[in-house]
Short mmCIF file of C-alpha atoms and ligand atoms in Angstrom, two decimals:
data_model
loop_
_atom_site.label_atom_id
_atom_site.label_comp_id
_atom_site.label_asym_id
_atom_site.label_seq_id
_atom_site.Cartn_x
_atom_site.Cartn_y
_atom_site.Cartn_z
CA MET A 1 79.05 112.01 93.86
CA VAL A 2 78.97 108.27 93.57
CA PRO A 3 77.56 106.62 96.76
CA GLU A 4 80.43 104.89 98.38
CA LYS A 5 78.23 101.88 99.00
CA LYS A 6 78.06 100.99 95.42
CA LEU A 7 81.85 100.41 95.34
CA PHE A 8 83.78 97.50 96.64
CA GLN A 9 84.67 97.75 100.38
CA ALA A 10 88.12 96.54 101.51
CA PRO A 11 88.23 93.57 103.75
CA TYR A 12 89.58 94.21 107.38
CA SER A 13 92.92 93.47 108.17
CA PRO A 14 95.11 95.01 110.90
CA TYR A 15 97.13 96.28 108.22
CA LEU A 16 94.46 98.03 106.12
CA VAL A 17 95.06 101.69 106.05
CA LYS A 18 91.64 103.42 106.42
CA ASP A 19 90.99 106.44 104.32
CA GLU A 20 91.88 108.83 107.24
CA ARG A 21 95.15 110.23 105.87
CA LYS A 22 96.88 109.65 109.15
CA PHE A 23 99.12 106.69 108.20
CA ALA A 24 102.72 107.30 109.66
CA VAL A 25 105.62 105.10 108.51
CA ALA A 26 107.07 105.51 112.00
CA SER A 27 104.28 103.60 113.68
CA ALA A 28 103.92 100.89 110.83
CA PRO A 29 105.28 97.56 112.20
CA THR A 30 107.87 95.67 109.99
CA GLU A 31 107.61 92.52 112.25
CA PRO A 32 104.56 90.37 113.09
CA PRO A 33 103.01 91.00 116.41
CA SER A 34 104.92 89.76 119.42
CA ASP A 35 102.51 87.04 120.27
CA THR A 36 103.03 85.80 116.81
CA GLN A 37 102.90 81.92 115.93
CA ASN A 38 105.95 80.14 114.63
CA SER A 39 106.49 80.12 110.88
CA ALA A 40 105.02 76.62 110.36
CA THR A 41 101.72 77.84 111.69
CA TYR A 42 101.54 80.44 109.03
CA GLY A 43 102.70 77.92 106.42
CA LYS A 44 99.79 75.78 107.27
CA GLY A 45 97.37 78.74 107.31
CA LEU A 46 98.62 79.72 103.75
CA LYS A 47 97.84 76.24 102.63
CA LYS A 48 94.28 76.36 103.82
CA ILE A 49 93.99 79.72 101.97
CA THR A 50 95.44 78.49 98.88
CA LYS A 51 92.84 75.68 98.87
CA ASP A 52 90.07 78.41 99.29
CA LEU A 53 91.56 80.42 96.38
CA GLN A 54 91.40 77.28 94.14
CA VAL A 55 87.72 77.12 94.79
CA LEU A 56 86.95 80.87 94.47
CA GLN A 57 89.03 81.58 91.22
CA PRO A 58 87.10 79.39 88.84
CA ILE A 59 84.03 81.01 89.94
CA LEU A 60 85.59 84.56 89.32
CA TYR A 61 86.52 83.31 85.87
CA ALA A 62 83.34 81.79 85.03
CA GLN A 63 81.12 84.79 86.17
CA GLY A 64 83.39 87.20 84.17
CA ARG A 65 81.95 90.25 86.12
CA TYR A 66 84.88 91.37 88.28
CA ALA A 67 88.57 91.74 87.39
CA VAL A 68 91.00 91.72 90.42
CA LEU A 69 94.16 93.86 90.38
CA VAL A 70 96.72 93.23 92.92
CA ILE A 71 99.54 95.68 93.18
CA PHE A 72 102.79 95.10 95.09
CA GLN A 73 105.29 97.87 95.98
CA ALA A 74 108.37 97.53 98.25
CA MET A 75 111.79 98.36 98.83
CA ASP A 76 114.41 95.92 97.23
CA ALA A 77 114.52 92.28 98.57
CA ALA A 78 111.23 92.67 100.66
CA GLY A 79 110.06 89.65 98.92
CA LYS A 80 107.61 90.76 96.22
CA ASP A 81 108.72 87.79 93.90
CA SER A 82 108.30 85.08 96.65
CA THR A 83 104.90 86.45 97.60
CA VAL A 84 103.51 86.61 94.13
CA ARG A 85 104.71 82.87 93.86
CA ALA A 86 102.84 81.97 97.16
CA VAL A 87 99.65 83.62 95.99
CA MET A 88 99.91 82.38 92.73
CA THR A 89 100.07 78.61 94.15
CA GLY A 90 96.26 78.84 94.58
CA ILE A 91 95.49 80.21 91.14
CA ASN A 92 95.10 78.60 87.77
CA PRO A 93 97.52 80.43 85.65
CA ALA A 94 95.01 80.46 82.79
CA GLY A 95 93.07 83.08 84.81
CA CYS A 96 95.93 85.21 86.01
CA ASP A 97 98.50 87.49 84.47
CA VAL A 98 101.63 88.80 86.28
CA TYR A 99 103.46 91.91 85.12
CA SER A 100 106.79 93.32 86.48
CA PHE A 101 107.43 96.91 85.63
CA LYS A 102 111.04 98.12 85.55
CA LYS A 103 112.67 101.13 84.16
CA PRO A 104 110.45 102.46 81.25
CA SER A 105 111.48 101.84 77.76
CA GLY A 106 111.83 104.81 75.10
CA ARG A 107 108.41 103.92 73.80
CA GLU A 108 106.78 103.85 77.27
CA LEU A 109 108.27 107.20 78.16
CA ALA A 110 106.71 108.64 74.87
CA HIS A 111 103.24 108.11 76.67
CA ASP A 112 101.79 109.39 79.86
CA TYR A 113 103.01 107.26 82.71
CA LEU A 114 99.77 105.35 83.24
CA TRP A 115 99.83 104.01 79.66
CA ARG A 116 102.06 101.08 80.06
CA THR A 117 100.20 99.80 83.05
CA TYR A 118 96.74 100.64 81.81
CA ARG A 119 97.11 98.21 78.74
CA CYS A 120 98.23 95.51 81.22
CA LEU A 121 95.09 95.72 83.36
CA PRO A 122 93.25 92.43 83.97
CA GLU A 123 90.01 91.71 82.13
CA ARG A 124 86.82 90.54 83.74
CA GLY A 125 87.25 87.20 85.45
CA TYR A 126 91.05 87.52 85.47
CA ILE A 127 93.39 88.23 88.44
CA GLY A 128 96.13 90.79 87.35
CA ILE A 129 99.34 91.14 89.50
CA PHE A 130 101.49 94.16 89.17
CA ASN A 131 105.05 93.65 90.55
CA ARG A 132 105.73 97.48 90.82
CA SER A 133 103.20 99.59 89.18
CA TYR A 134 102.37 103.22 88.32
CA TYR A 135 103.01 104.05 91.75
CA GLU A 136 106.74 103.96 90.82
CA GLU A 137 105.97 107.44 89.49
CA VAL A 138 105.43 108.99 93.10
CA LEU A 139 108.21 106.65 94.58
CA VAL A 140 111.46 106.27 92.64
CA VAL A 141 110.66 109.25 90.36
CA ARG A 142 109.93 111.42 93.41
CA VAL A 143 113.17 110.38 95.19
CA HIS A 144 115.27 110.94 91.96
CA PRO A 145 113.25 113.90 90.35
CA GLU A 146 116.02 114.07 87.73
CA LEU A 147 114.29 110.98 86.06
CA LEU A 148 111.47 113.50 85.12
CA ALA A 149 113.77 114.78 82.41
CA HIS A 150 113.43 111.68 80.43
CA GLN A 151 109.36 112.10 80.34
CA ASN A 152 109.58 115.43 78.37
CA LEU A 153 106.62 116.83 80.28
CA PRO A 154 105.12 120.11 79.44
CA PRO A 155 106.83 122.91 81.38
CA HIS A 156 106.13 122.86 85.22
CA ASP A 157 107.79 124.89 87.90
CA ASN A 158 106.53 123.41 90.91
CA LEU A 159 107.61 120.06 91.72
CA ASP A 160 105.29 119.46 94.82
CA ALA A 161 102.17 120.42 92.65
CA LEU A 162 103.36 117.61 90.14
CA TRP A 163 103.26 115.03 92.73
CA GLN A 164 99.87 116.07 94.08
CA GLU A 165 98.37 116.06 90.38
CA ARG A 166 99.74 112.52 90.03
CA PHE A 167 98.07 111.61 93.15
CA GLU A 168 94.86 112.98 91.85
CA SER A 169 95.15 111.21 88.62
CA ILE A 170 96.03 107.93 90.06
CA CYS A 171 92.96 108.23 92.43
CA ASN A 172 90.61 109.18 89.68
CA MET A 173 91.81 106.28 87.40
CA GLU A 174 91.31 103.77 90.29
CA LYS A 175 87.89 105.05 90.99
CA HIS A 176 87.02 104.79 87.47
CA LEU A 177 88.32 101.18 87.44
CA ALA A 178 86.39 100.23 90.59
CA LEU A 179 83.09 101.69 89.17
CA ASN A 180 83.65 99.41 86.23
CA GLY A 181 84.20 96.22 87.93
CA THR A 182 87.98 96.08 88.82
CA VAL A 183 88.56 95.22 92.41
CA ILE A 184 91.89 96.82 93.50
CA LEU A 185 94.10 95.79 96.40
CA LYS A 186 97.54 97.44 96.88
CA PHE A 187 100.10 96.02 99.19
CA TRP A 188 103.28 97.70 100.48
CA LEU A 189 105.56 95.12 101.78
CA ASN A 190 107.14 97.12 104.54
CA VAL A 191 110.73 95.57 105.12
CA SER A 192 113.08 97.22 107.88
CA LYS A 193 116.44 98.69 106.65
CA THR A 194 118.25 96.12 109.04
CA GLU A 195 116.31 93.14 107.38
CA GLN A 196 116.89 94.30 103.94
CA LYS A 197 120.69 94.57 104.81
CA LYS A 198 120.58 90.82 105.88
CA ARG A 199 118.79 89.94 102.55
CA LEU A 200 120.96 91.79 100.50
CA LEU A 201 124.05 90.20 102.09
CA ARG A 202 122.30 86.71 101.52
CA ARG A 203 122.15 87.59 97.92
CA LEU A 204 125.91 88.51 97.76
CA ASN A 205 126.82 85.24 99.60
CA ARG A 206 124.99 82.88 97.43
CA LYS A 207 125.94 82.12 93.91
CA ASP A 208 122.56 81.20 92.83
CA LYS A 209 121.24 84.55 94.06
CA HIS A 210 124.03 86.66 92.31
CA TRP A 211 122.00 87.30 89.16
CA LYS A 212 119.50 89.12 91.30
CA TRP A 213 122.06 91.71 92.43
CA SER A 214 121.87 95.03 91.31
CA PHE A 215 124.16 98.03 91.94
CA SER A 216 121.19 100.23 92.66
CA ASP A 217 120.25 97.77 95.58
CA LEU A 218 123.16 99.41 97.50
CA GLN A 219 122.64 102.97 96.14
CA GLU A 220 119.01 103.20 96.90
CA ARG A 221 119.70 102.36 100.59
CA GLU A 222 121.35 105.74 100.86
CA PHE A 223 117.88 107.19 100.06
CA TRP A 224 115.80 105.01 102.73
CA GLN A 225 114.42 108.22 104.43
CA ASP A 226 113.29 109.85 101.36
CA TYR A 227 111.69 106.64 100.18
CA MET A 228 109.92 106.33 103.56
CA ALA A 229 108.55 109.85 103.33
CA ALA A 230 107.46 109.15 99.51
CA TYR A 231 105.61 105.97 100.71
CA GLU A 232 104.09 107.63 103.55
CA GLU A 233 102.47 110.39 101.37
CA MET A 234 101.40 108.00 98.71
CA VAL A 235 99.59 105.66 101.22
CA ASN A 236 97.88 108.73 102.72
CA LYS A 237 96.89 110.29 99.36
CA THR A 238 95.84 107.09 97.49
CA SER A 239 94.23 104.53 100.19
CA ARG A 240 90.62 104.49 99.37
CA PRO A 241 88.01 101.74 100.73
CA TRP A 242 87.61 100.71 97.01
CA ALA A 243 91.44 100.78 96.43
CA PRO A 244 93.09 100.23 99.80
CA TRP A 245 96.69 100.05 100.84
CA TYR A 246 97.63 97.20 103.00
CA VAL A 247 101.01 97.94 104.73
CA VAL A 248 102.10 94.58 105.52
CA PRO A 249 105.09 93.79 107.87
CA ALA A 250 107.72 92.05 105.62
CA ASP A 251 110.58 91.20 107.99
CA ASN A 252 108.98 87.67 108.46
CA LYS A 253 108.26 86.17 105.13
CA PRO A 254 105.72 83.39 106.14
CA PHE A 255 103.70 86.02 108.16
CA MET A 256 103.88 88.36 105.33
CA ARG A 257 102.62 85.83 102.73
CA TYR A 258 99.79 84.56 104.93
CA CYS A 259 98.46 88.09 105.42
CA VAL A 260 98.64 88.98 101.82
CA ALA A 261 96.84 85.71 100.58
CA GLY A 262 94.34 86.07 103.40
CA VAL A 263 93.20 89.48 102.21
CA ILE A 264 92.98 88.23 98.55
CA ARG A 265 90.77 85.23 99.86
CA ASP A 266 88.64 87.46 101.90
CA THR A 267 88.21 89.90 99.12
CA LEU A 268 87.11 87.00 96.62
CA GLN A 269 84.67 85.86 99.28
CA SER A 270 83.19 89.24 99.82
CA LEU A 271 82.13 89.51 96.04
CA ASN A 272 79.57 86.62 96.69
CA LEU A 273 80.68 85.20 93.29
CA GLU A 274 78.39 82.57 91.63
CA TYR A 275 78.52 80.52 88.64
CA PRO A 276 76.51 82.03 85.85
CA ALA A 277 72.81 80.70 86.14
CA VAL A 278 71.49 78.64 83.26
CA ASP A 279 67.93 79.94 81.83
CA GLU A 280 65.01 77.51 81.08
CA SER A 281 65.82 77.11 77.38
CA MET A 282 69.47 76.37 77.95
CA GLY A 283 68.48 73.89 80.78
CA LYS A 284 66.20 72.18 78.29
CA HIS A 285 69.11 72.22 75.57
CA LEU A 286 71.49 70.59 78.04
CA VAL A 287 69.15 67.77 78.97
CA LYS A 288 68.70 67.19 75.16
CA ALA A 289 72.46 67.27 74.62
CA ARG A 290 73.06 64.76 77.57
CA LYS A 291 70.57 62.31 75.87
CA GLN A 292 72.09 62.70 72.45
CA LEU A 293 75.53 62.10 73.76
CA LEU A 294 74.71 59.04 75.70
CA ALA A 295 73.15 57.63 72.60
CA ARG A 296 76.03 57.97 70.34
P1 LIG B 1 114.05 92.49 92.92
O1 LIG B 1 113.34 92.73 94.29
O2 LIG B 1 114.32 91.11 92.69
O3 LIG B 1 115.46 93.29 92.88
P2 LIG B 1 112.94 94.47 91.22
O4 LIG B 1 111.39 94.57 91.23
O5 LIG B 1 113.68 95.27 92.05
O6 LIG B 1 113.24 92.97 91.59
P3 LIG B 1 114.87 95.01 89.45
O7 LIG B 1 115.11 94.87 87.90
O8 LIG B 1 115.87 95.03 90.38
O9 LIG B 1 113.53 94.51 89.85
O10 LIG B 1 114.38 96.69 89.47
C1 LIG B 1 113.47 97.22 88.79
C2 LIG B 1 113.77 98.98 88.82
O11 LIG B 1 113.05 99.58 87.83
C3 LIG B 1 113.52 99.34 90.25
O12 LIG B 1 114.74 100.11 90.71
C4 LIG B 1 112.36 100.42 90.13
O13 LIG B 1 112.48 101.54 90.95
C5 LIG B 1 112.50 100.74 88.58
N1 LIG B 1 111.52 101.30 88.07
C6 LIG B 1 110.11 100.90 87.93
N2 LIG B 1 109.36 101.63 87.34
C7 LIG B 1 110.00 102.84 87.22
C8 LIG B 1 109.66 104.06 86.64
N3 LIG B 1 108.45 104.35 86.33
N4 LIG B 1 110.72 104.97 86.48
C9 LIG B 1 111.95 104.82 86.90
N5 LIG B 1 112.38 103.53 87.51
C10 LIG B 1 111.50 102.70 87.55
MG1 LIG B 2 115.74 95.16 92.67
#
């Protein structure tokens, strides 16, 4: 067994799901606490976090030791895109990659379900953002098991065993990544069904949002309870101190972005990042190079 101390430990947040396997959707808030500040306060807080990220990210990049993988999962219209944008504001795009995972292509389906995401994982020094991820394989595919037919898997007669195998594979992969320097943060942006309705209606009422509309947005609402059950088990089976889930209330967008960005900033801070030290001979070389450059 690997001593857990050796692995990255998730920073505290009231929305961190500890590895206790007792998470219940029914008690997960979709709204900020009642004593919450107004949106402007969270906007200001986010600006401050953005500035901190601007300082931390170049060191992450220069040190090239850790990769940071940030995963977003959510029901439609929970605000994944705008949260990615808000977090990205503080980050140099040259050190960050964003990938959105939609319905898998034929080539992707011809591989195991981790393949398409594994090849997009961030390299050391980079922040990789996954807008949806391999977790769709225990969410949308679980809610619609008929999708498994496209995967042409070896025969299996027990569907529940298949989901448990997937949780195990995912946990094993994440532990392997953590042991090798990938810091993993997973956010479920937890929007309520009522708030989703408002946001989808806004999409229908605004011409500039029509392109975002998908027929499945309406259909999937019918499966809300099934999704909630799938999310609940996913969180319970895959939240680990080195690859934690944060279930963040998503009905108030400024609050949500502030919470997410704060966890990412706290994570970078906890890594004690440092610019690579220059050894003595390199130090001498730099002094010489400076003299030579000044003389030209
Ligand atoms: P928005 O929030 O703007 O609607 P989105 O992430 O929902 O963005 P869409 O193009 O609307 O993007 O939807 C992507 C769809 O792809 C989702 O319905 C998602 O469930 C589906 N999808 C993602 N991964 C898989 C997968 N492995 N198998 C089947 N469907 C998948
Ligand atoms: Mg969508």
